[in-house]
mmCIF file of C-alpha atoms in Angstrom:
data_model
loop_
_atom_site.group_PDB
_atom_site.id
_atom_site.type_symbol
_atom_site.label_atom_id
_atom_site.label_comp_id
_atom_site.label_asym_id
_atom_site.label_seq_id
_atom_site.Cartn_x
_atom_site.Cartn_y
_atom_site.Cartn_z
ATOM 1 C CA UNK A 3 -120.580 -234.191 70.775
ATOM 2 C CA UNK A 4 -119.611 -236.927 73.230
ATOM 3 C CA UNK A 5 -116.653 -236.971 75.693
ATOM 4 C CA UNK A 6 -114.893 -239.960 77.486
ATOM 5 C CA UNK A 7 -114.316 -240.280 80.704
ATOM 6 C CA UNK A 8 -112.083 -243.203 81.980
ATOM 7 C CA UNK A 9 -111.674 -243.208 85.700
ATOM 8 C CA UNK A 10 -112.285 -244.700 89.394
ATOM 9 C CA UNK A 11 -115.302 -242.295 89.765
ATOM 10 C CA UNK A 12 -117.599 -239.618 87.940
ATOM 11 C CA UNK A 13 -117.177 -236.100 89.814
ATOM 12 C CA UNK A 14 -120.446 -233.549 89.443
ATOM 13 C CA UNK A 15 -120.238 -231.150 87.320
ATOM 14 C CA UNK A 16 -121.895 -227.862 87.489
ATOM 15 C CA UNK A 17 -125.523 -228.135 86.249
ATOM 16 C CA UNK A 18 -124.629 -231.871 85.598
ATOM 17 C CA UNK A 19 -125.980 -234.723 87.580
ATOM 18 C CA UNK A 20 -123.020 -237.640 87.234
ATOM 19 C CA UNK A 21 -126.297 -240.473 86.672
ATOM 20 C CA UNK A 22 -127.194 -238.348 83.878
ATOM 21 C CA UNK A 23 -124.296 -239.947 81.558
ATOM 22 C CA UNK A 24 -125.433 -241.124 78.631
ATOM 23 C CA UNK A 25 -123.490 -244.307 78.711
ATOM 24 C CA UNK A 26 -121.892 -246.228 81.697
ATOM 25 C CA UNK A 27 -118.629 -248.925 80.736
ATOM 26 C CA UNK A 28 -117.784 -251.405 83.158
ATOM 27 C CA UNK A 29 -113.827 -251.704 82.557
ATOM 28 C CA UNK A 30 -113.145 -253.979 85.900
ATOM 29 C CA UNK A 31 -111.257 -253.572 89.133
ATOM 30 C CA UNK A 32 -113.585 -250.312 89.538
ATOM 31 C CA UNK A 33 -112.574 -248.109 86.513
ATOM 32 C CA UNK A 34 -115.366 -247.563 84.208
ATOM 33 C CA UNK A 35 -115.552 -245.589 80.830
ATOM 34 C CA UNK A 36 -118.795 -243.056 81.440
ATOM 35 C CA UNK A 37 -119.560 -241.417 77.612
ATOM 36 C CA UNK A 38 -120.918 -237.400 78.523
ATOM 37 C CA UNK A 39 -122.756 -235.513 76.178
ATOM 38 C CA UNK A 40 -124.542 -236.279 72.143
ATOM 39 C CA UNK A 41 -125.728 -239.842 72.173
ATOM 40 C CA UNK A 42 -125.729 -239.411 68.286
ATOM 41 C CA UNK A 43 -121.754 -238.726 67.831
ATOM 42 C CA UNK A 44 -120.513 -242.032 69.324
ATOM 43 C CA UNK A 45 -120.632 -245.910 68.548
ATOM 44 C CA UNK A 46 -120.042 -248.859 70.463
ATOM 45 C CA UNK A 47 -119.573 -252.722 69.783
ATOM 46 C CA UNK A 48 -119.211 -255.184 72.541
ATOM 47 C CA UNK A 49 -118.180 -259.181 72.899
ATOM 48 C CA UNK A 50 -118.154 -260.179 76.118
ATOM 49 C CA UNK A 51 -114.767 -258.798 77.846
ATOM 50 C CA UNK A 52 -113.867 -256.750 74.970
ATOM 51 C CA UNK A 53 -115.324 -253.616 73.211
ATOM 52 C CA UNK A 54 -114.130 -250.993 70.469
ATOM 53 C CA UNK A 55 -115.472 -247.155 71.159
ATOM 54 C CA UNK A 56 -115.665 -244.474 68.939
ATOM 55 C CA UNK A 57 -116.148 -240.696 69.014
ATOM 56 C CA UNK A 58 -116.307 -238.372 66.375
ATOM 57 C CA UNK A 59 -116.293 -239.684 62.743
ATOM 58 C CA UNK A 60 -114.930 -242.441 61.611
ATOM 59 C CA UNK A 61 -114.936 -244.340 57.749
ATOM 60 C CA UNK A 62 -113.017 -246.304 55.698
ATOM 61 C CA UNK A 63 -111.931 -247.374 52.198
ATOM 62 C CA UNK A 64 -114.476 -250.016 51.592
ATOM 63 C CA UNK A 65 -117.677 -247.415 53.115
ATOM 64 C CA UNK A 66 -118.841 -249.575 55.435
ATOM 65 C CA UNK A 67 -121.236 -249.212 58.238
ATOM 66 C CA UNK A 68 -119.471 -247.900 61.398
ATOM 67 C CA UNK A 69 -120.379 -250.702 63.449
ATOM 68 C CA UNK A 70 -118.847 -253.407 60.928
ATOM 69 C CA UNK A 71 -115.715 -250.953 60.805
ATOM 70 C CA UNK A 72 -115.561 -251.481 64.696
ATOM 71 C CA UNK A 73 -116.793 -254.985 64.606
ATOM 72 C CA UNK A 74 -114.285 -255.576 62.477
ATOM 73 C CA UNK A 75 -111.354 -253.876 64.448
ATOM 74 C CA UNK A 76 -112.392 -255.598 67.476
ATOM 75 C CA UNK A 77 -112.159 -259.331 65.801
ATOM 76 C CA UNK A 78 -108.864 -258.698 65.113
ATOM 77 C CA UNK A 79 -106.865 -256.012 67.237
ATOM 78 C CA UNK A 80 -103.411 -256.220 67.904
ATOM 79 C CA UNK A 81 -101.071 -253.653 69.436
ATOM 80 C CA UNK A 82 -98.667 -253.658 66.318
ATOM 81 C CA UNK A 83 -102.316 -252.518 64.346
ATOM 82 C CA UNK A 84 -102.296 -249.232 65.630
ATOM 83 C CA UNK A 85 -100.594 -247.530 63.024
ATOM 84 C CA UNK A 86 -102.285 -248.897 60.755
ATOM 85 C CA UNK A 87 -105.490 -248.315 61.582
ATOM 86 C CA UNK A 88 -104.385 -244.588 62.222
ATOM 87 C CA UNK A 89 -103.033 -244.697 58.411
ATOM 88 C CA UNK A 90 -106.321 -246.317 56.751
ATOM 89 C CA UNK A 91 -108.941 -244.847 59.173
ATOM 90 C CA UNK A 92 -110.246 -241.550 58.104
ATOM 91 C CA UNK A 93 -112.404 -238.939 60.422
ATOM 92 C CA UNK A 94 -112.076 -237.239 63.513
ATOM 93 C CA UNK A 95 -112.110 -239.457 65.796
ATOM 94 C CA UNK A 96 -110.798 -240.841 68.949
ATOM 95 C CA UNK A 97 -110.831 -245.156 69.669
ATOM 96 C CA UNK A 98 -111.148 -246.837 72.995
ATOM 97 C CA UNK A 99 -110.679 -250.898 72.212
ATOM 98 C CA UNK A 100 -110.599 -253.236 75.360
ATOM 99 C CA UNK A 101 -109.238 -256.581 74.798
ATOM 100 C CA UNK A 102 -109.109 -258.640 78.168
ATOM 101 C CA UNK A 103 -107.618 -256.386 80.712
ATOM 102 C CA UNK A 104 -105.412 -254.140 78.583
ATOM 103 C CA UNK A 105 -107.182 -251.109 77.436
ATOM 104 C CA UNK A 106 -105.918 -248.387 74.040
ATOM 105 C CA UNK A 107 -106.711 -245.479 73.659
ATOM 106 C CA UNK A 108 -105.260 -242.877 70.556
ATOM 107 C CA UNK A 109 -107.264 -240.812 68.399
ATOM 108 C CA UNK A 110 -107.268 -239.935 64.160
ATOM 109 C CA UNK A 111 -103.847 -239.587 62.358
ATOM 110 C CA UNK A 112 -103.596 -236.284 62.748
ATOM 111 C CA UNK A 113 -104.665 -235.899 66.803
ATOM 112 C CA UNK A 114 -107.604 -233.729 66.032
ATOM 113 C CA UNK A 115 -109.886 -234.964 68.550
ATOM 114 C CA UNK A 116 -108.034 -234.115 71.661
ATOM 115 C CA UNK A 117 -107.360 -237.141 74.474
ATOM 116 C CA UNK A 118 -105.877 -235.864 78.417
ATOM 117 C CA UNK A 119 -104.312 -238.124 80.639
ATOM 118 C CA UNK A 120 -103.265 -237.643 84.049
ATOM 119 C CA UNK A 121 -101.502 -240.502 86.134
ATOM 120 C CA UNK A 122 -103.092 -239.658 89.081
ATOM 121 C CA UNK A 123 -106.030 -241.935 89.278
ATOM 122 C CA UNK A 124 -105.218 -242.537 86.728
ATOM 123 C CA UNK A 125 -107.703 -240.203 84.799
ATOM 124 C CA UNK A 126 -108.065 -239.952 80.656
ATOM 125 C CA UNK A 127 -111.229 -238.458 79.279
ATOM 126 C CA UNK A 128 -111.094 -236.158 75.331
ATOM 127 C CA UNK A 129 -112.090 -233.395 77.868
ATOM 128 C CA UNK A 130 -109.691 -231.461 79.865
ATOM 129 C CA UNK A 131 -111.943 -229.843 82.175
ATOM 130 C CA UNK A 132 -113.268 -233.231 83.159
ATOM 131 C CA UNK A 133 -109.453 -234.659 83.778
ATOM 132 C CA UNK A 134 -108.996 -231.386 85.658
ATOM 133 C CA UNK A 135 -112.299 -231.970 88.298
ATOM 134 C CA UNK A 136 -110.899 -235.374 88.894
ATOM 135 C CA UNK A 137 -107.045 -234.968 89.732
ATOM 136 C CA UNK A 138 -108.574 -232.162 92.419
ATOM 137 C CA UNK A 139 -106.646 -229.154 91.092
ATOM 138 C CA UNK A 140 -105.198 -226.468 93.470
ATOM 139 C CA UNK A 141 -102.876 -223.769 92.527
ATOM 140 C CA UNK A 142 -100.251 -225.426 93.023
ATOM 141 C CA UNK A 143 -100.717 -227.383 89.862
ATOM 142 C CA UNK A 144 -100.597 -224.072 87.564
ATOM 143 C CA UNK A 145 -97.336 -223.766 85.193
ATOM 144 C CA UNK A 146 -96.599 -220.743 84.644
ATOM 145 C CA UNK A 147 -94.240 -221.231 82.077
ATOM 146 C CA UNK A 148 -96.549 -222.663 79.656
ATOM 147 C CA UNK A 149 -99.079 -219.483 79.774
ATOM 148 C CA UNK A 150 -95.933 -217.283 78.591
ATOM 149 C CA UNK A 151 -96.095 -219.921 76.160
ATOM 150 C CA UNK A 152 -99.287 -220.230 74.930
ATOM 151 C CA UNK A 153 -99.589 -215.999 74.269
ATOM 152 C CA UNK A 154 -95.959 -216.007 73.018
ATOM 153 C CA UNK A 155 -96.932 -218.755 70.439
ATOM 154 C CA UNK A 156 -99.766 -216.089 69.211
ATOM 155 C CA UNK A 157 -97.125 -213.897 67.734
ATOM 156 C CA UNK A 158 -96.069 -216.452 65.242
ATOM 157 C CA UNK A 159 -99.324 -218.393 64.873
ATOM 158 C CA UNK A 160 -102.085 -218.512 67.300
ATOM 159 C CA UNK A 161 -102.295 -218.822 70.841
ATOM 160 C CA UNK A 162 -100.891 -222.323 71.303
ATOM 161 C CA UNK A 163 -99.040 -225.122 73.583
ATOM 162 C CA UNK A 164 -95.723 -227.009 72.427
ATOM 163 C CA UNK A 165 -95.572 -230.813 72.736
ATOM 164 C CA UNK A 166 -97.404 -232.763 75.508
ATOM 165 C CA UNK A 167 -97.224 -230.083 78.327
ATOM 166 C CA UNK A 168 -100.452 -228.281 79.468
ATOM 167 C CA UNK A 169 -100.448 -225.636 81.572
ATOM 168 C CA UNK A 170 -101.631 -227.947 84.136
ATOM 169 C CA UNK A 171 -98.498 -230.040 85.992
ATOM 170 C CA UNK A 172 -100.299 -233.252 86.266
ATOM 171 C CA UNK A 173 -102.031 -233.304 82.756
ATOM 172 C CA UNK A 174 -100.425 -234.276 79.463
ATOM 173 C CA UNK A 175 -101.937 -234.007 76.114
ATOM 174 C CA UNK A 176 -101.608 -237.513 73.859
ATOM 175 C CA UNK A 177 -99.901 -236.300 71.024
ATOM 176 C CA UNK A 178 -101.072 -237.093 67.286
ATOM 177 C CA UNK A 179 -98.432 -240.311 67.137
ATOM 178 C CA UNK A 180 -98.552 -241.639 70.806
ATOM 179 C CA UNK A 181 -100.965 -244.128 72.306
ATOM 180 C CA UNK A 182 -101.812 -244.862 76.055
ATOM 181 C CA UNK A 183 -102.063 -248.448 76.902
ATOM 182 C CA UNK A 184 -104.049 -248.613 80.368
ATOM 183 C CA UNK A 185 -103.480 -252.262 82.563
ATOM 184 C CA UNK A 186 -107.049 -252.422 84.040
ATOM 185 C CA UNK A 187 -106.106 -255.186 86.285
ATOM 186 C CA UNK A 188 -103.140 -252.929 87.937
ATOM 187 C CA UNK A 189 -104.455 -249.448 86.809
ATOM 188 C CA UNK A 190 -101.045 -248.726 85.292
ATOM 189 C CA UNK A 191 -101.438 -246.526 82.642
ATOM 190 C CA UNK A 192 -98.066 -246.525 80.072
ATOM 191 C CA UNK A 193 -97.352 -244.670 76.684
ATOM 192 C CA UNK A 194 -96.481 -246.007 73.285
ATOM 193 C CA UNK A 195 -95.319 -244.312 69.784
ATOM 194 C CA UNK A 196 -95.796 -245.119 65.772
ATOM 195 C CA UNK A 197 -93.636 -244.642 63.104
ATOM 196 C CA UNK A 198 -94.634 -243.680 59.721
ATOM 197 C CA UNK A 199 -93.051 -243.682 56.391
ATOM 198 C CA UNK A 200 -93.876 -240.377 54.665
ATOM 199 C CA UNK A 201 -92.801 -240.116 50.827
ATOM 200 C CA UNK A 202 -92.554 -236.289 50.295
ATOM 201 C CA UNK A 203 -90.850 -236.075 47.362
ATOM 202 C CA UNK A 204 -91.582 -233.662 44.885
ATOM 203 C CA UNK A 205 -94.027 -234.604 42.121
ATOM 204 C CA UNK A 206 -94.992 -232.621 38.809
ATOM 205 C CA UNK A 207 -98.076 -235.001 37.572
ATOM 206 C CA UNK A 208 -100.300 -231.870 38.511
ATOM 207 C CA UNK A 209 -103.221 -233.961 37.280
ATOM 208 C CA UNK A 210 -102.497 -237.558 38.706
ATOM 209 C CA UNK A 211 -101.982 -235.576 42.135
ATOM 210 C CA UNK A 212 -105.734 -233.813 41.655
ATOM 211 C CA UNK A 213 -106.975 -237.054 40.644
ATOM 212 C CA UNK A 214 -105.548 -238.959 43.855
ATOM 213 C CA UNK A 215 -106.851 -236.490 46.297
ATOM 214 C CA UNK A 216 -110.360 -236.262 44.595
ATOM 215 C CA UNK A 217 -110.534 -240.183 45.029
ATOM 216 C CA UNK A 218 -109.338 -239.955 48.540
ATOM 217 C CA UNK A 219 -111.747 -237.163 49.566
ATOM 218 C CA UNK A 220 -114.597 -239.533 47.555
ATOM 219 C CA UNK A 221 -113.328 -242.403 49.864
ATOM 220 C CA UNK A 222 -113.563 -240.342 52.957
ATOM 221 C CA UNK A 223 -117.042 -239.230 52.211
ATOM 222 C CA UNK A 224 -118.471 -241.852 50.988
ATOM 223 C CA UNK A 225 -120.864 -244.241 53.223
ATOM 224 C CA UNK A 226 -123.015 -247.111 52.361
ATOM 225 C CA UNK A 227 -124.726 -246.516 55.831
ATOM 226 C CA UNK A 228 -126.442 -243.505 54.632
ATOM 227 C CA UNK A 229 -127.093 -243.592 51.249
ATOM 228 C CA UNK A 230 -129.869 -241.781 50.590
ATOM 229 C CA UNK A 231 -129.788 -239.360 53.566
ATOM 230 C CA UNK A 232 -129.782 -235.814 54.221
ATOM 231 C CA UNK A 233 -126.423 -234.285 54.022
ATOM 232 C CA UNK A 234 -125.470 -230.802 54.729
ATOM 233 C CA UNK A 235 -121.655 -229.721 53.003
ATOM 234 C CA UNK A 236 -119.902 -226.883 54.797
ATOM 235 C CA UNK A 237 -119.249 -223.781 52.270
ATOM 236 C CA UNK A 238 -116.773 -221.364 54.310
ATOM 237 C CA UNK A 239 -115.982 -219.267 51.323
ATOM 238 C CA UNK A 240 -112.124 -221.127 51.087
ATOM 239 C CA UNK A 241 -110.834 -223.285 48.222
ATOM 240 C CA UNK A 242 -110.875 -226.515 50.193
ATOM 241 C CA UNK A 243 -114.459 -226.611 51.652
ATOM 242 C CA UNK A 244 -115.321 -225.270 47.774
ATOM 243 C CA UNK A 245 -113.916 -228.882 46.929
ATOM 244 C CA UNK A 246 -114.999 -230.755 49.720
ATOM 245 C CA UNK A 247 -118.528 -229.790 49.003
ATOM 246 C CA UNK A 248 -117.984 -230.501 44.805
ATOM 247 C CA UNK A 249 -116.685 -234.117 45.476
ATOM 248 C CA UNK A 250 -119.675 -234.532 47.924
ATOM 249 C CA UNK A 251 -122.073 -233.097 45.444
ATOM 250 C CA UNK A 252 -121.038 -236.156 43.286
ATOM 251 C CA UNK A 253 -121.293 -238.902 46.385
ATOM 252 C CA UNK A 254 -124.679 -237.733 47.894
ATOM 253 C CA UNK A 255 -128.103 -237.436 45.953
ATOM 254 C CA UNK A 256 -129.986 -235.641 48.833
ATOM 255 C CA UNK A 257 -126.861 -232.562 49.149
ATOM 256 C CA UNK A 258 -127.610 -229.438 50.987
ATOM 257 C CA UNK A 259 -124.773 -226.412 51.299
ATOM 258 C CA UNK A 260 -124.556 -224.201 54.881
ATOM 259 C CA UNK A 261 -122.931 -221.909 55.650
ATOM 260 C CA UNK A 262 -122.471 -219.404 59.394
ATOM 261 C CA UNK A 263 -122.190 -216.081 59.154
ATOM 262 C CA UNK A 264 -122.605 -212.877 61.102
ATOM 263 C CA UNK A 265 -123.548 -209.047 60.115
ATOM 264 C CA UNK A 266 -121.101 -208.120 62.735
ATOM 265 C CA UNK A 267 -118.241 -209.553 60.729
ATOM 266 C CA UNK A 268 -117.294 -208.452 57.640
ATOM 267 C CA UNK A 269 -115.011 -211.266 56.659
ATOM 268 C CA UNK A 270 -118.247 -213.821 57.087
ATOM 269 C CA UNK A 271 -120.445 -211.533 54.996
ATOM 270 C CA UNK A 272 -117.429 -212.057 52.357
ATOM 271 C CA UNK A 273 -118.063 -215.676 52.257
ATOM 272 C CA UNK A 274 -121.270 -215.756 52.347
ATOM 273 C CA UNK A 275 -121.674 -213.935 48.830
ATOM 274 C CA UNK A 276 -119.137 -216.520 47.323
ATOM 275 C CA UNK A 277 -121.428 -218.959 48.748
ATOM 276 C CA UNK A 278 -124.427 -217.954 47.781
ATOM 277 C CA UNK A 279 -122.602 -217.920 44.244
ATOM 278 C CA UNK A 280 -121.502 -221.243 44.483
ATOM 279 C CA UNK A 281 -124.874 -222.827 45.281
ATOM 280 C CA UNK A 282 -126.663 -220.738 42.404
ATOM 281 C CA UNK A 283 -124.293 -222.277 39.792
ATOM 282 C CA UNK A 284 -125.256 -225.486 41.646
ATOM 283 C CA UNK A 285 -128.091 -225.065 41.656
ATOM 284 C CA UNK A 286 -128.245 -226.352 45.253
ATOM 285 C CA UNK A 287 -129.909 -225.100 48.356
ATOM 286 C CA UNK A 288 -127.807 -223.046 50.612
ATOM 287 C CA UNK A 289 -129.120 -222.857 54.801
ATOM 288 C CA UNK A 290 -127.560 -219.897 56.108
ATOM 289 C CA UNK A 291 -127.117 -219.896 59.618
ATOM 290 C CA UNK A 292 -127.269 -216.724 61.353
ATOM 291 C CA UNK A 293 -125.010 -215.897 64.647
ATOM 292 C CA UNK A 294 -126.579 -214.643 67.069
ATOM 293 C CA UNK A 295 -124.819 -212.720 70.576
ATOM 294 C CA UNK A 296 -125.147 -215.883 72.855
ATOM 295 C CA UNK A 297 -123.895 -218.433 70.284
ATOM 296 C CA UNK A 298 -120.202 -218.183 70.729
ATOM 297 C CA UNK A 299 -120.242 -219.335 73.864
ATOM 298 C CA UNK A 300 -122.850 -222.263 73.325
ATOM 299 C CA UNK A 301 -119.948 -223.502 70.728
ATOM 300 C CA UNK A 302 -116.907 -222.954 73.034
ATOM 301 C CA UNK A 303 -119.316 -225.235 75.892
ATOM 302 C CA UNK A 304 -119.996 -227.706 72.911
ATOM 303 C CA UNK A 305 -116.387 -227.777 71.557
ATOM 304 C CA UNK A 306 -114.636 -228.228 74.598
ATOM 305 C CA UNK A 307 -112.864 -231.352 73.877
ATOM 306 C CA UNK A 308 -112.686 -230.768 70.116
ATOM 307 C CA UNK A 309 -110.971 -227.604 69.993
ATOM 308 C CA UNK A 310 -110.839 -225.946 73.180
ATOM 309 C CA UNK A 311 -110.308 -222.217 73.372
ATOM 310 C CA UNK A 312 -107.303 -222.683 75.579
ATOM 311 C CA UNK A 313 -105.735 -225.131 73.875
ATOM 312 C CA UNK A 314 -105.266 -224.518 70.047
ATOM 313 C CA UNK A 315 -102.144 -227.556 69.998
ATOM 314 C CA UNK A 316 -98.963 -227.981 67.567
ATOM 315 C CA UNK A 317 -97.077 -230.496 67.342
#
């Protein structure tokens, strides 16, 4: 998985050399973007001054390759588009588009990729430990009010933090309707909202409800960029991966179930039997990936910006 980093500089990192970026951005007046981590889970399109990033996943209605998705953002971006293209766009995913000097940055509709800002700097990056290394963080910066917070919040959920607040002073967390807008020319970095329109009245068409989220999940899933490739549908053992995987069995010829689980916990073992059910009345092959002791932490290094452990968010 790939991070962001927008800043002045690239600090080292343990075991990290800062040259060892995959990608450098040139973003003027000495801020550049540097792109950390999987080479394969990011896209970029340039035109001279201007350029449209992606991490994460990103598709649209029409199916389109990713790069005419962004080549087509970039052609056209306004400020006003935001909200739409957080309405139409589906994935996880966070955007970086550069037009001229001003710079956006706000990820999918429902903030699941994770952006950090700090003004000091200033510093934004989808990593918080990165954001952290650059601000240079003492004690000092600790709030102690938003640990109480985050184990309180595990009594009526999971361990969490409320709004934009982090437990560091001098880092916020973009929240799933705001957008930063960064100046590059006077490195001011400001914040801007959307507004939607959400019709949640009740509705007892049962069947033109199914039928509108199977199209939708069909629309989602389906790419013309990969047509005949290899693609692997999650099976957790849950009703909604059970129907992910069923509306992706009918989108992709070349479909492979997986599926994680671990003799140590009984709940895993659980889904792994429905599972295994599933893909025998399928009749499709099922890769069972077994957990081993090291591997949790491997995926808490990997996930870091995706769903940090220390940082399970509500809004």
């Amino acid at each position: 998985m790939a991070h962001i980093v927008i800043a002045s500089r690239l600090p080292s990192f343990p075991g990290q050399d800062p040259a060892a970026a995959i990608e450098r951005i040139d973003l003027g007046n000495e801020l550049s973007g540097w792109i950390l981590g999987n080479s394969r889970s990011y896209d970029l399109v340039q035109e001279g001054d201007s350029l449209v990033l992606s991490l994460g996943h990103i598709q649209s209605e029409s199916g389109s390759p990713i790069k005419d998705i962004l080549s087509e953002i970039l052609d056209s971006f306004e400020e006003t588009q935001i909200k739409n293209l957080k309405e139409r766009l589906f994935g996880q995913y966070t955007l970086v588009i550069k037009r001229g000097p001003r710079l956006f940055i706000f990820s999918d509709f429902m903030g699941v990729r994770n952006v950090f800002y700090s003004q000091n700097g200033p510093v934004i990056s989808s990593s918080f430990e990165r954001v952290e290394d650059l601000v240079h963080t003492t004690t000092a910066d600790l709030n102690p009010y938003k640990i109480l917070e985050f184990l309180a919040m595990r009594q009526v959920l999971y361990p969490a933090w409320l709004g934009r607040t982090t437990c560091h002073k001098r880092i916020m967390w973009l929240l799933p309707y705001e957008y930063l807008k960064l100046d590059t020319g006077t490195k001011t970095l400001t914040k801007g909202e959307v507004t939607y329109a959400i019709d949640n009245r009740k509705q007892n068409e049962t069947a033109e409800l199914a039928a509108e989220l199977v199209f939708s999940l069909g629309q989602a899933i389906r790419s013309d960029e990969y047509p005949d490739a290899a693609v692997g549908a999650t099976l957790t053992g849950g009703h909604d991966s059970r129907l992910v995987a069923a509306v992706a069995e009918n989108m992709c010829s070349n479909l492979r179930f997986r599926i994680a689980a671990s003799k140590l916990n009984t709940r895993s073992m659980k889904d792994l039997a429905v599972a295994r059910k599933v893909a025998h009345k399928e009749r499709i092959p099922l890769d069972t990936f077994w957990f081993q002791p090291d591997d949790e932490k491997t995926f808490v290094a990997l996930t870091e910006g995706l769903s940090p452990h220390f940082n399970h968010t509500i809004t």
